[in-house]
């Protein structure tokens, strides 16, 4: 529990599990490993962390890394050494680009925000169609179309089959 400095560099570590790092850490070096994503559940409790050394070319630049990019890279609350040497390996179109340059946004990564935007757009479309229908006498045309169909149907019912 009193561990302050932890050097894990140069290993083949691919994942750090939740609770695997003590909250007392001040400096952590995870460079040159096979870590693909920095999980919030693992790094969130590290409130004493002041220096993180992280570099490598194995990071998955997906929404799992969104919190790290926005909290630690764009609004640095701790010093990150090797920031420029953190490179994406996935998705293929982002391979080799810096992790900090990944275009991870709240709209792209949050299902709730996506659903809210979609619901708002659909509601506006329905509202616009309703107003247009009302302004262009849509109910009258629908009613007249119904009467026309009923009149045609009665005409066919009165005809003899032969």
GROMACS .gro file of C-alpha atoms in nm:
model
  162
    1UNK     CA    1   0.000   0.000   0.000
    2UNK     CA    2   0.296   0.240   0.043
    3UNK     CA    3   0.435   0.186  -0.309
    4UNK     CA    4   0.516   0.522  -0.474
    5UNK     CA    5   0.717   0.436  -0.788
    6UNK     CA    6   0.637   0.141  -1.014
    7UNK     CA    7   0.831   0.058  -1.331
    8UNK     CA    8   0.660  -0.195  -1.559
    9UNK     CA    9   0.836  -0.090  -1.880
   10UNK     CA   10   0.969  -0.335  -2.134
   11UNK     CA   11   0.745  -0.627  -2.040
   12UNK     CA   12   0.478  -0.795  -2.250
   13UNK     CA   13   0.189  -0.677  -2.036
   14UNK     CA   14  -0.128  -0.648  -2.244
   15UNK     CA   15  -0.381  -0.550  -1.978
   16UNK     CA   16  -0.380  -0.402  -1.628
   17UNK     CA   17  -0.670  -0.533  -1.422
   18UNK     CA   18  -0.880  -0.324  -1.189
   19UNK     CA   19  -0.722  -0.307  -0.846
   20UNK     CA   20  -0.382  -0.427  -0.972
   21UNK     CA   21  -0.218  -0.091  -0.895
   22UNK     CA   22  -0.207   0.062  -0.546
   23UNK     CA   23  -0.376   0.400  -0.499
   24UNK     CA   24  -0.058   0.538  -0.339
   25UNK     CA   25   0.136   0.540  -0.669
   26UNK     CA   26   0.299   0.872  -0.758
   27UNK     CA   27   0.495   0.758  -1.067
   28UNK     CA   28   0.407   0.476  -1.304
   29UNK     CA   29   0.597   0.359  -1.612
   30UNK     CA   30   0.402   0.131  -1.849
   31UNK     CA   31   0.598   0.211  -2.164
   32UNK     CA   32   0.697  -0.046  -2.427
   33UNK     CA   33   0.436  -0.304  -2.333
   34UNK     CA   34   0.152  -0.459  -2.533
   35UNK     CA   35  -0.120  -0.257  -2.356
   36UNK     CA   36  -0.397  -0.180  -2.605
   37UNK     CA   37  -0.624   0.033  -2.388
   38UNK     CA   38  -0.592   0.224  -2.065
   39UNK     CA   39  -0.897   0.127  -1.863
   40UNK     CA   40  -1.070   0.389  -1.649
   41UNK     CA   41  -1.150   0.134  -1.377
   42UNK     CA   42  -0.776   0.070  -1.334
   43UNK     CA   43  -0.647   0.426  -1.353
   44UNK     CA   44  -0.942   0.612  -1.199
   45UNK     CA   45  -0.856   0.519  -0.836
   46UNK     CA   46  -0.495   0.640  -0.878
   47UNK     CA   47  -0.562   0.982  -0.726
   48UNK     CA   48  -0.199   1.034  -0.614
   49UNK     CA   49  -0.052   0.966  -0.959
   50UNK     CA   50   0.152   1.264  -1.081
   51UNK     CA   51   0.370   1.113  -1.356
   52UNK     CA   52   0.274   0.850  -1.612
   53UNK     CA   53   0.526   0.726  -1.865
   54UNK     CA   54   0.340   0.556  -2.148
   55UNK     CA   55   0.460   0.495  -2.499
   56UNK     CA   56   0.406   0.223  -2.752
   57UNK     CA   57   0.238   0.141  -3.080
   58UNK     CA   58  -0.028  -0.101  -2.960
   59UNK     CA   59  -0.309   0.129  -2.847
   60UNK     CA   60  -0.663   0.072  -2.975
   61UNK     CA   61  -0.797   0.419  -3.057
   62UNK     CA   62  -1.159   0.326  -2.989
   63UNK     CA   63  -1.419   0.461  -2.749
   64UNK     CA   64  -1.264   0.256  -2.467
   65UNK     CA   65  -0.977   0.506  -2.474
   66UNK     CA   66  -1.209   0.812  -2.490
   67UNK     CA   67  -1.184   0.900  -2.121
   68UNK     CA   68  -0.801   0.881  -2.125
   69UNK     CA   69  -0.766   1.100  -2.431
   70UNK     CA   70  -1.004   1.366  -2.301
   71UNK     CA   71  -0.909   1.366  -1.932
   72UNK     CA   72  -0.534   1.308  -1.943
   73UNK     CA   73  -0.415   1.408  -2.291
   74UNK     CA   74  -0.631   1.709  -2.380
   75UNK     CA   75  -0.678   1.840  -2.024
   76UNK     CA   76  -0.365   1.718  -1.848
   77UNK     CA   77  -0.414   1.664  -1.477
   78UNK     CA   78  -0.088   1.474  -1.459
   79UNK     CA   79   0.240   1.479  -1.646
   80UNK     CA   80   0.262   1.220  -1.923
   81UNK     CA   81   0.603   1.132  -2.060
   82UNK     CA   82   0.608   0.975  -2.404
   83UNK     CA   83   0.281   1.138  -2.505
   84UNK     CA   84   0.405   1.179  -2.864
   85UNK     CA   85   0.522   0.817  -2.879
   86UNK     CA   86   0.177   0.676  -2.805
   87UNK     CA   87   0.054   0.544  -3.140
   88UNK     CA   88  -0.265   0.376  -3.256
   89UNK     CA   89  -0.262   0.024  -3.396
   90UNK     CA   90  -0.637  -0.008  -3.443
   91UNK     CA   91  -0.859   0.074  -3.633
   92UNK     CA   92  -0.652   0.019  -3.947
   93UNK     CA   93  -0.716   0.367  -4.089
   94UNK     CA   94  -0.569   0.521  -3.770
   95UNK     CA   95  -0.264   0.290  -3.753
   96UNK     CA   96   0.053   0.484  -3.672
   97UNK     CA   97  -0.124   0.810  -3.583
   98UNK     CA   98  -0.079   0.963  -3.237
   99UNK     CA   99  -0.331   0.864  -2.970
  100UNK     CA  100  -0.380   1.230  -2.875
  101UNK     CA  101  -0.486   1.309  -3.232
  102UNK     CA  102  -0.763   1.051  -3.238
  103UNK     CA  103  -1.101   1.205  -3.308
  104UNK     CA  104  -1.287   1.055  -3.015
  105UNK     CA  105  -1.583   1.274  -2.925
  106UNK     CA  106  -1.870   1.238  -2.683
  107UNK     CA  107  -2.115   1.216  -2.974
  108UNK     CA  108  -1.919   0.932  -3.132
  109UNK     CA  109  -1.863   0.737  -2.810
  110UNK     CA  110  -2.180   0.782  -2.605
  111UNK     CA  111  -2.481   0.574  -2.703
  112UNK     CA  112  -2.707   0.789  -2.485
  113UNK     CA  113  -2.606   1.110  -2.666
  114UNK     CA  114  -2.648   0.939  -3.003
  115UNK     CA  115  -2.998   0.821  -2.908
  116UNK     CA  116  -3.093   1.167  -2.781
  117UNK     CA  117  -2.976   1.337  -3.102
  118UNK     CA  118  -3.154   1.078  -3.317
  119UNK     CA  119  -3.477   1.108  -3.116
  120UNK     CA  120  -3.466   1.489  -3.137
  121UNK     CA  121  -3.411   1.480  -3.514
  122UNK     CA  122  -3.692   1.227  -3.564
  123UNK     CA  123  -3.928   1.434  -3.347
  124UNK     CA  124  -3.850   1.746  -3.548
  125UNK     CA  125  -3.911   1.559  -3.874
  126UNK     CA  126  -4.248   1.428  -3.752
  127UNK     CA  127  -4.343   1.774  -3.628
  128UNK     CA  128  -4.248   1.932  -3.962
  129UNK     CA  129  -4.451   1.672  -4.154
  130UNK     CA  130  -4.750   1.723  -3.925
  131UNK     CA  131  -4.739   2.101  -3.971
  132UNK     CA  132  -4.704   2.066  -4.348
  133UNK     CA  133  -4.992   1.819  -4.363
  134UNK     CA  134  -5.211   2.049  -4.157
  135UNK     CA  135  -5.121   2.361  -4.357
  136UNK     CA  136  -5.182   2.186  -4.690
  137UNK     CA  137  -5.523   2.047  -4.586
  138UNK     CA  138  -5.392   1.694  -4.545
  139UNK     CA  139  -5.687   1.569  -4.332
  140UNK     CA  140  -5.935   1.683  -4.597
  141UNK     CA  141  -5.745   1.495  -4.872
  142UNK     CA  142  -5.723   1.182  -4.658
  143UNK     CA  143  -6.096   1.194  -4.582
  144UNK     CA  144  -6.185   1.250  -4.950
  145UNK     CA  145  -5.955   0.965  -5.051
  146UNK     CA  146  -6.133   0.737  -4.804
  147UNK     CA  147  -6.476   0.835  -4.937
  148UNK     CA  148  -6.360   0.779  -5.294
  149UNK     CA  149  -6.233   0.429  -5.206
  150UNK     CA  150  -6.560   0.346  -5.028
  151UNK     CA  151  -6.764   0.468  -5.328
  152UNK     CA  152  -6.559   0.252  -5.566
  153UNK     CA  153  -6.598  -0.048  -5.337
  154UNK     CA  154  -6.978  -0.012  -5.325
  155UNK     CA  155  -6.987   0.012  -5.701
  156UNK     CA  156  -6.811  -0.325  -5.731
  157UNK     CA  157  -7.037  -0.486  -5.471
  158UNK     CA  158  -7.354  -0.395  -5.670
  159UNK     CA  159  -7.233  -0.555  -5.994
  160UNK     CA  160  -7.340  -0.911  -6.068
  161UNK     CA  161  -7.056  -1.159  -6.084
  162UNK     CA  162  -7.138  -1.288  -6.435
   0.00000   0.00000   0.00000
